[in-house]
C-alpha cells in the first residue's frame, strides 16, 4: 500500500525532509515505525524505540496499534511542551 508520511519539528530536522510517499506492507503504525527505524541513519535515530515520538493517523492522534490502510497519512512529531 502507498502512504504519505509527514515529519515535524526536530524529527523533520533530523531526517532532513518534511514528507515522503512510501510503499509499505506494514499493517500497523508500530510496524511502520519499525520499518523506518530499520532504514538506519537519521530515521533510526529520530524514531528509535525509547524516544518520545507522537504519531497521528489521518490527522487524528493514534496509538501505534492502529491499522494502516492504503492512502493513509501518518505524521511523526516529538511531544510538545510549552508555557
Short mmCIF file of N, CA, C and O in Angstrom, two decimals:
data_model
loop_
_atom_site.label_atom_id
_atom_site.label_comp_id
_atom_site.label_asym_id
_atom_site.label_seq_id
_atom_site.Cartn_x
_atom_site.Cartn_y
_atom_site.Cartn_z
N UNK A 1 0.84 -1.17 0.00
CA UNK A 1 0.00 0.00 0.00
C UNK A 1 0.89 1.23 0.00
O UNK A 1 2.01 1.20 0.46
N UNK A 2 0.35 2.31 -0.50
CA UNK A 2 1.08 3.57 -0.56
C UNK A 2 0.51 4.51 0.50
O UNK A 2 -0.70 4.69 0.58
N UNK A 3 1.42 5.09 1.32
CA UNK A 3 1.00 6.03 2.35
C UNK A 3 1.83 7.31 2.25
O UNK A 3 2.91 7.31 1.65
N UNK A 4 1.33 8.36 2.85
CA UNK A 4 2.04 9.64 2.90
C UNK A 4 2.57 9.83 4.31
O UNK A 4 1.82 9.72 5.27
N UNK A 5 3.87 10.08 4.42
CA UNK A 5 4.50 10.34 5.71
C UNK A 5 4.79 11.82 5.85
O UNK A 5 5.20 12.47 4.88
N UNK A 6 4.60 12.33 7.05
CA UNK A 6 4.95 13.71 7.36
C UNK A 6 5.78 13.71 8.65
O UNK A 6 5.48 12.96 9.58
N UNK A 7 6.80 14.54 8.66
CA UNK A 7 7.69 14.66 9.82
C UNK A 7 7.67 16.10 10.27
O UNK A 7 7.72 17.02 9.46
N UNK A 8 7.63 16.31 11.59
CA UNK A 8 7.53 17.66 12.14
C UNK A 8 8.62 17.94 13.16
O UNK A 8 9.15 17.03 13.80
N UNK A 9 8.92 19.23 13.31
CA UNK A 9 9.83 19.77 14.32
C UNK A 9 11.20 19.09 14.28
O UNK A 9 11.79 18.99 13.21
N UNK A 10 11.71 18.65 15.43
CA UNK A 10 13.06 18.08 15.49
C UNK A 10 13.20 16.81 14.66
O UNK A 10 14.28 16.50 14.17
N UNK A 11 12.11 16.07 14.47
CA UNK A 11 12.18 14.86 13.64
C UNK A 11 12.40 15.25 12.18
O UNK A 11 13.25 14.67 11.50
N UNK A 12 11.70 16.27 11.71
CA UNK A 12 11.91 16.77 10.35
C UNK A 12 13.35 17.25 10.17
O UNK A 12 13.99 16.96 9.17
N UNK A 13 13.86 17.97 11.16
CA UNK A 13 15.23 18.47 11.08
C UNK A 13 16.24 17.32 11.02
O UNK A 13 17.19 17.37 10.25
N UNK A 14 16.03 16.30 11.83
CA UNK A 14 16.96 15.17 11.86
C UNK A 14 16.94 14.38 10.55
O UNK A 14 17.98 13.98 10.03
N UNK A 15 15.75 14.16 10.01
CA UNK A 15 15.60 13.37 8.78
C UNK A 15 15.97 14.19 7.55
O UNK A 15 16.42 13.65 6.55
N UNK A 16 15.76 15.49 7.62
CA UNK A 16 16.11 16.35 6.50
C UNK A 16 15.02 16.49 5.47
O UNK A 16 15.25 16.95 4.37
N UNK A 17 13.79 16.08 5.84
CA UNK A 17 12.66 16.17 4.92
C UNK A 17 11.38 16.29 5.73
O UNK A 17 11.27 15.71 6.81
N UNK A 18 10.42 17.01 5.18
CA UNK A 18 9.14 17.17 5.87
C UNK A 18 8.11 16.14 5.48
O UNK A 18 7.13 15.93 6.18
N UNK A 19 8.33 15.47 4.32
CA UNK A 19 7.34 14.49 3.89
C UNK A 19 7.92 13.55 2.85
O UNK A 19 8.95 13.85 2.24
N UNK A 20 7.26 12.43 2.69
CA UNK A 20 7.62 11.46 1.65
C UNK A 20 6.45 10.52 1.43
O UNK A 20 5.59 10.36 2.29
N UNK A 21 6.42 9.93 0.26
CA UNK A 21 5.45 8.88 -0.04
C UNK A 21 6.18 7.57 0.08
O UNK A 21 7.32 7.44 -0.37
N UNK A 22 5.54 6.60 0.71
CA UNK A 22 6.20 5.32 0.97
C UNK A 22 5.30 4.16 0.56
O UNK A 22 4.10 4.16 0.85
N UNK A 23 5.88 3.19 -0.09
CA UNK A 23 5.20 1.92 -0.39
C UNK A 23 5.58 0.98 0.75
O UNK A 23 6.76 0.74 0.99
N UNK A 24 4.58 0.47 1.47
CA UNK A 24 4.85 -0.34 2.65
C UNK A 24 3.89 -1.52 2.74
O UNK A 24 2.78 -1.46 2.23
N UNK A 25 4.34 -2.56 3.43
CA UNK A 25 3.47 -3.69 3.74
C UNK A 25 3.12 -3.69 5.22
O UNK A 25 2.46 -4.61 5.71
N UNK A 26 3.56 -2.66 5.97
CA UNK A 26 3.29 -2.57 7.40
C UNK A 26 1.78 -2.53 7.65
O UNK A 26 1.06 -1.79 6.99
N UNK A 27 1.34 -3.31 8.62
CA UNK A 27 -0.08 -3.38 8.92
C UNK A 27 -0.51 -2.39 10.00
O UNK A 27 -1.67 -2.01 10.07
N UNK A 28 0.45 -1.97 10.84
CA UNK A 28 0.14 -1.07 11.94
C UNK A 28 1.15 0.07 11.99
O UNK A 28 2.21 0.00 11.36
N UNK A 29 0.83 1.08 12.79
CA UNK A 29 1.77 2.17 12.97
C UNK A 29 3.06 1.69 13.61
O UNK A 29 4.15 2.16 13.27
N UNK A 30 2.98 0.74 14.54
CA UNK A 30 4.18 0.19 15.18
C UNK A 30 5.08 -0.48 14.14
O UNK A 30 6.30 -0.29 14.14
N UNK A 31 4.49 -1.28 13.26
CA UNK A 31 5.28 -1.96 12.23
C UNK A 31 5.89 -0.94 11.27
O UNK A 31 7.03 -1.12 10.81
N UNK A 32 5.17 0.12 10.98
CA UNK A 32 5.70 1.18 10.12
C UNK A 32 6.89 1.85 10.78
O UNK A 32 7.93 2.06 10.15
N UNK A 33 6.76 2.19 12.04
CA UNK A 33 7.88 2.82 12.76
C UNK A 33 9.09 1.91 12.76
O UNK A 33 10.21 2.35 12.50
N UNK A 34 8.89 0.62 13.01
CA UNK A 34 10.00 -0.34 12.99
C UNK A 34 10.64 -0.40 11.61
O UNK A 34 11.86 -0.48 11.48
N UNK A 35 9.82 -0.35 10.56
CA UNK A 35 10.34 -0.36 9.18
C UNK A 35 11.21 0.88 8.93
O UNK A 35 12.28 0.78 8.31
N UNK A 36 10.76 2.02 9.40
CA UNK A 36 11.53 3.25 9.21
C UNK A 36 12.83 3.23 10.01
O UNK A 36 13.87 3.64 9.52
N UNK A 37 12.78 2.72 11.24
CA UNK A 37 13.98 2.60 12.06
C UNK A 37 14.99 1.67 11.38
O UNK A 37 16.19 1.92 11.40
N UNK A 38 14.50 0.62 10.74
CA UNK A 38 15.38 -0.35 10.07
C UNK A 38 16.14 0.27 8.89
O UNK A 38 17.14 -0.29 8.44
N UNK A 39 15.68 1.42 8.41
CA UNK A 39 16.42 2.12 7.35
C UNK A 39 17.80 2.54 7.82
O UNK A 39 18.71 2.75 7.04
N UNK A 40 17.92 2.72 9.14
CA UNK A 40 19.18 3.18 9.71
C UNK A 40 19.32 4.68 9.60
O UNK A 40 18.38 5.41 9.25
N UNK A 41 20.50 5.17 9.90
CA UNK A 41 20.80 6.59 9.78
C UNK A 41 19.88 7.49 10.57
O UNK A 41 19.53 7.20 11.72
N UNK A 42 19.49 8.60 9.95
CA UNK A 42 18.67 9.60 10.62
C UNK A 42 17.31 9.06 11.04
O UNK A 42 16.79 9.42 12.10
N UNK A 43 16.72 8.19 10.23
CA UNK A 43 15.42 7.60 10.59
C UNK A 43 15.55 6.79 11.88
O UNK A 43 14.71 6.88 12.76
N UNK A 44 16.61 5.98 11.97
CA UNK A 44 16.81 5.14 13.16
C UNK A 44 17.00 6.00 14.40
O UNK A 44 16.45 5.69 15.47
N UNK A 45 17.74 7.07 14.26
CA UNK A 45 17.99 7.93 15.41
C UNK A 45 16.74 8.70 15.83
O UNK A 45 16.38 8.75 16.99
N UNK A 46 16.06 9.31 14.88
CA UNK A 46 14.91 10.16 15.19
C UNK A 46 13.69 9.38 15.68
O UNK A 46 12.91 9.89 16.48
N UNK A 47 13.51 8.14 15.19
CA UNK A 47 12.30 7.37 15.51
C UNK A 47 12.58 6.16 16.40
O UNK A 47 11.70 5.32 16.59
N UNK A 48 13.78 6.08 16.97
CA UNK A 48 14.18 4.92 17.77
C UNK A 48 13.20 4.63 18.89
O UNK A 48 12.61 5.54 19.48
N UNK A 49 13.05 3.36 19.20
CA UNK A 49 12.26 2.95 20.36
C UNK A 49 12.93 3.55 21.58
O UNK A 49 14.14 3.62 21.66
N UNK A 50 12.16 3.99 22.53
CA UNK A 50 12.71 4.64 23.71
C UNK A 50 12.69 6.16 23.59
O UNK A 50 12.78 6.86 24.58
N UNK A 51 12.58 6.66 22.36
CA UNK A 51 12.44 8.11 22.15
C UNK A 51 10.97 8.45 22.19
O UNK A 51 10.13 7.72 21.68
N UNK A 52 10.67 9.57 22.79
CA UNK A 52 9.28 10.03 22.85
C UNK A 52 8.88 10.56 21.48
O UNK A 52 9.41 11.55 21.02
N UNK A 53 7.99 9.84 20.82
CA UNK A 53 7.51 10.22 19.49
C UNK A 53 5.99 10.08 19.48
O UNK A 53 5.46 9.04 19.88
N UNK A 54 5.30 11.11 19.05
CA UNK A 54 3.85 11.06 18.91
C UNK A 54 3.52 10.72 17.46
O UNK A 54 4.28 11.04 16.55
N UNK A 55 2.38 10.07 17.24
CA UNK A 55 2.00 9.66 15.89
C UNK A 55 0.53 10.01 15.66
O UNK A 55 -0.31 9.81 16.54
N UNK A 56 0.25 10.51 14.48
CA UNK A 56 -1.14 10.71 14.10
C UNK A 56 -1.42 9.93 12.82
O UNK A 56 -0.53 9.71 12.00
N UNK A 57 -2.65 9.49 12.70
CA UNK A 57 -3.11 8.75 11.53
C UNK A 57 -4.29 9.51 10.95
O UNK A 57 -5.29 9.70 11.65
N UNK A 58 -4.14 9.97 9.72
CA UNK A 58 -5.19 10.75 9.07
C UNK A 58 -5.63 11.93 9.94
O UNK A 58 -6.82 12.17 10.14
N UNK A 59 -4.62 12.63 10.49
CA UNK A 59 -4.79 13.86 11.28
C UNK A 59 -5.51 13.66 12.60
O UNK A 59 -6.11 14.60 13.14
N UNK A 60 -5.46 12.44 13.14
CA UNK A 60 -6.01 12.14 14.45
C UNK A 60 -4.96 11.41 15.26
O UNK A 60 -4.35 10.45 14.77
N UNK A 61 -4.72 11.84 16.50
CA UNK A 61 -3.74 11.16 17.35
C UNK A 61 -4.09 9.68 17.41
O UNK A 61 -5.27 9.33 17.51
N UNK A 62 -3.07 8.84 17.33
CA UNK A 62 -3.33 7.40 17.28
C UNK A 62 -2.31 6.63 18.11
O UNK A 62 -1.18 7.05 18.29
N UNK A 63 -2.75 5.50 18.59
CA UNK A 63 -1.88 4.53 19.26
C UNK A 63 -1.15 3.75 18.19
O UNK A 63 -1.68 3.57 17.08
N UNK A 64 0.04 3.26 18.49
CA UNK A 64 0.81 2.54 17.48
C UNK A 64 0.18 1.22 17.05
O UNK A 64 0.60 0.62 16.07
N UNK A 65 -0.86 0.78 17.76
CA UNK A 65 -1.54 -0.45 17.34
C UNK A 65 -2.56 -0.18 16.23
O UNK A 65 -3.13 -1.11 15.67
N UNK A 66 -2.76 1.09 15.88
CA UNK A 66 -3.74 1.45 14.83
C UNK A 66 -3.35 0.84 13.49
O UNK A 66 -2.18 0.82 13.12
N UNK A 67 -4.35 0.36 12.77
CA UNK A 67 -4.13 -0.28 11.47
C UNK A 67 -3.95 0.75 10.36
O UNK A 67 -4.63 1.78 10.34
N UNK A 68 -3.04 0.47 9.46
CA UNK A 68 -2.80 1.31 8.29
C UNK A 68 -3.69 0.87 7.14
O UNK A 68 -4.05 -0.30 7.04
N UNK A 69 -4.01 1.81 6.27
CA UNK A 69 -4.75 1.49 5.05
C UNK A 69 -4.14 2.28 3.90
O UNK A 69 -3.47 3.29 4.11
N UNK A 70 -4.39 1.82 2.70
CA UNK A 70 -3.86 2.48 1.52
C UNK A 70 -4.30 3.94 1.48
O UNK A 70 -5.46 4.25 1.75
N UNK A 71 -3.36 4.83 1.19
CA UNK A 71 -3.66 6.25 1.10
C UNK A 71 -3.62 6.99 2.43
O UNK A 71 -3.90 8.19 2.47
N UNK A 72 -3.27 6.30 3.50
CA UNK A 72 -3.25 6.93 4.82
C UNK A 72 -2.18 8.01 4.89
O UNK A 72 -1.17 7.97 4.19
N UNK A 73 -2.41 8.97 5.77
CA UNK A 73 -1.41 9.99 6.09
C UNK A 73 -0.96 9.74 7.52
O UNK A 73 -1.79 9.71 8.44
N UNK A 74 0.35 9.55 7.70
CA UNK A 74 0.92 9.30 9.01
C UNK A 74 1.89 10.44 9.32
O UNK A 74 2.74 10.77 8.49
N UNK A 75 1.76 11.02 10.51
CA UNK A 75 2.66 12.09 10.91
C UNK A 75 3.38 11.70 12.19
O UNK A 75 2.78 11.14 13.11
N UNK A 76 4.68 11.99 12.23
CA UNK A 76 5.51 11.75 13.41
C UNK A 76 5.99 13.10 13.92
O UNK A 76 6.44 13.94 13.15
N UNK A 77 5.88 13.29 15.25
CA UNK A 77 6.37 14.53 15.84
C UNK A 77 6.72 14.30 17.29
O UNK A 77 6.19 13.39 17.94
N UNK A 78 7.64 15.13 17.82
CA UNK A 78 8.02 14.99 19.22
C UNK A 78 6.90 15.52 20.11
O UNK A 78 6.06 16.31 19.66
N UNK A 79 6.89 15.11 21.39
CA UNK A 79 5.90 15.67 22.30
C UNK A 79 6.09 17.18 22.40
O UNK A 79 7.20 17.68 22.27
N UNK A 80 5.03 17.89 22.59
CA UNK A 80 5.08 19.35 22.62
C UNK A 80 4.96 19.82 24.07
O UNK A 80 4.12 19.33 24.81
N UNK A 81 5.81 20.74 24.44
CA UNK A 81 5.70 21.36 25.74
C UNK A 81 5.63 22.86 25.54
O UNK A 81 6.03 23.37 24.50
N UNK A 82 5.14 23.51 26.50
CA UNK A 82 5.06 24.97 26.37
C UNK A 82 4.61 25.59 27.67
O UNK A 82 4.33 24.91 28.64
N UNK A 83 4.55 26.88 27.64
CA UNK A 83 4.17 27.56 28.86
C UNK A 83 3.38 28.78 28.60
O UNK A 83 2.98 29.15 27.54
#
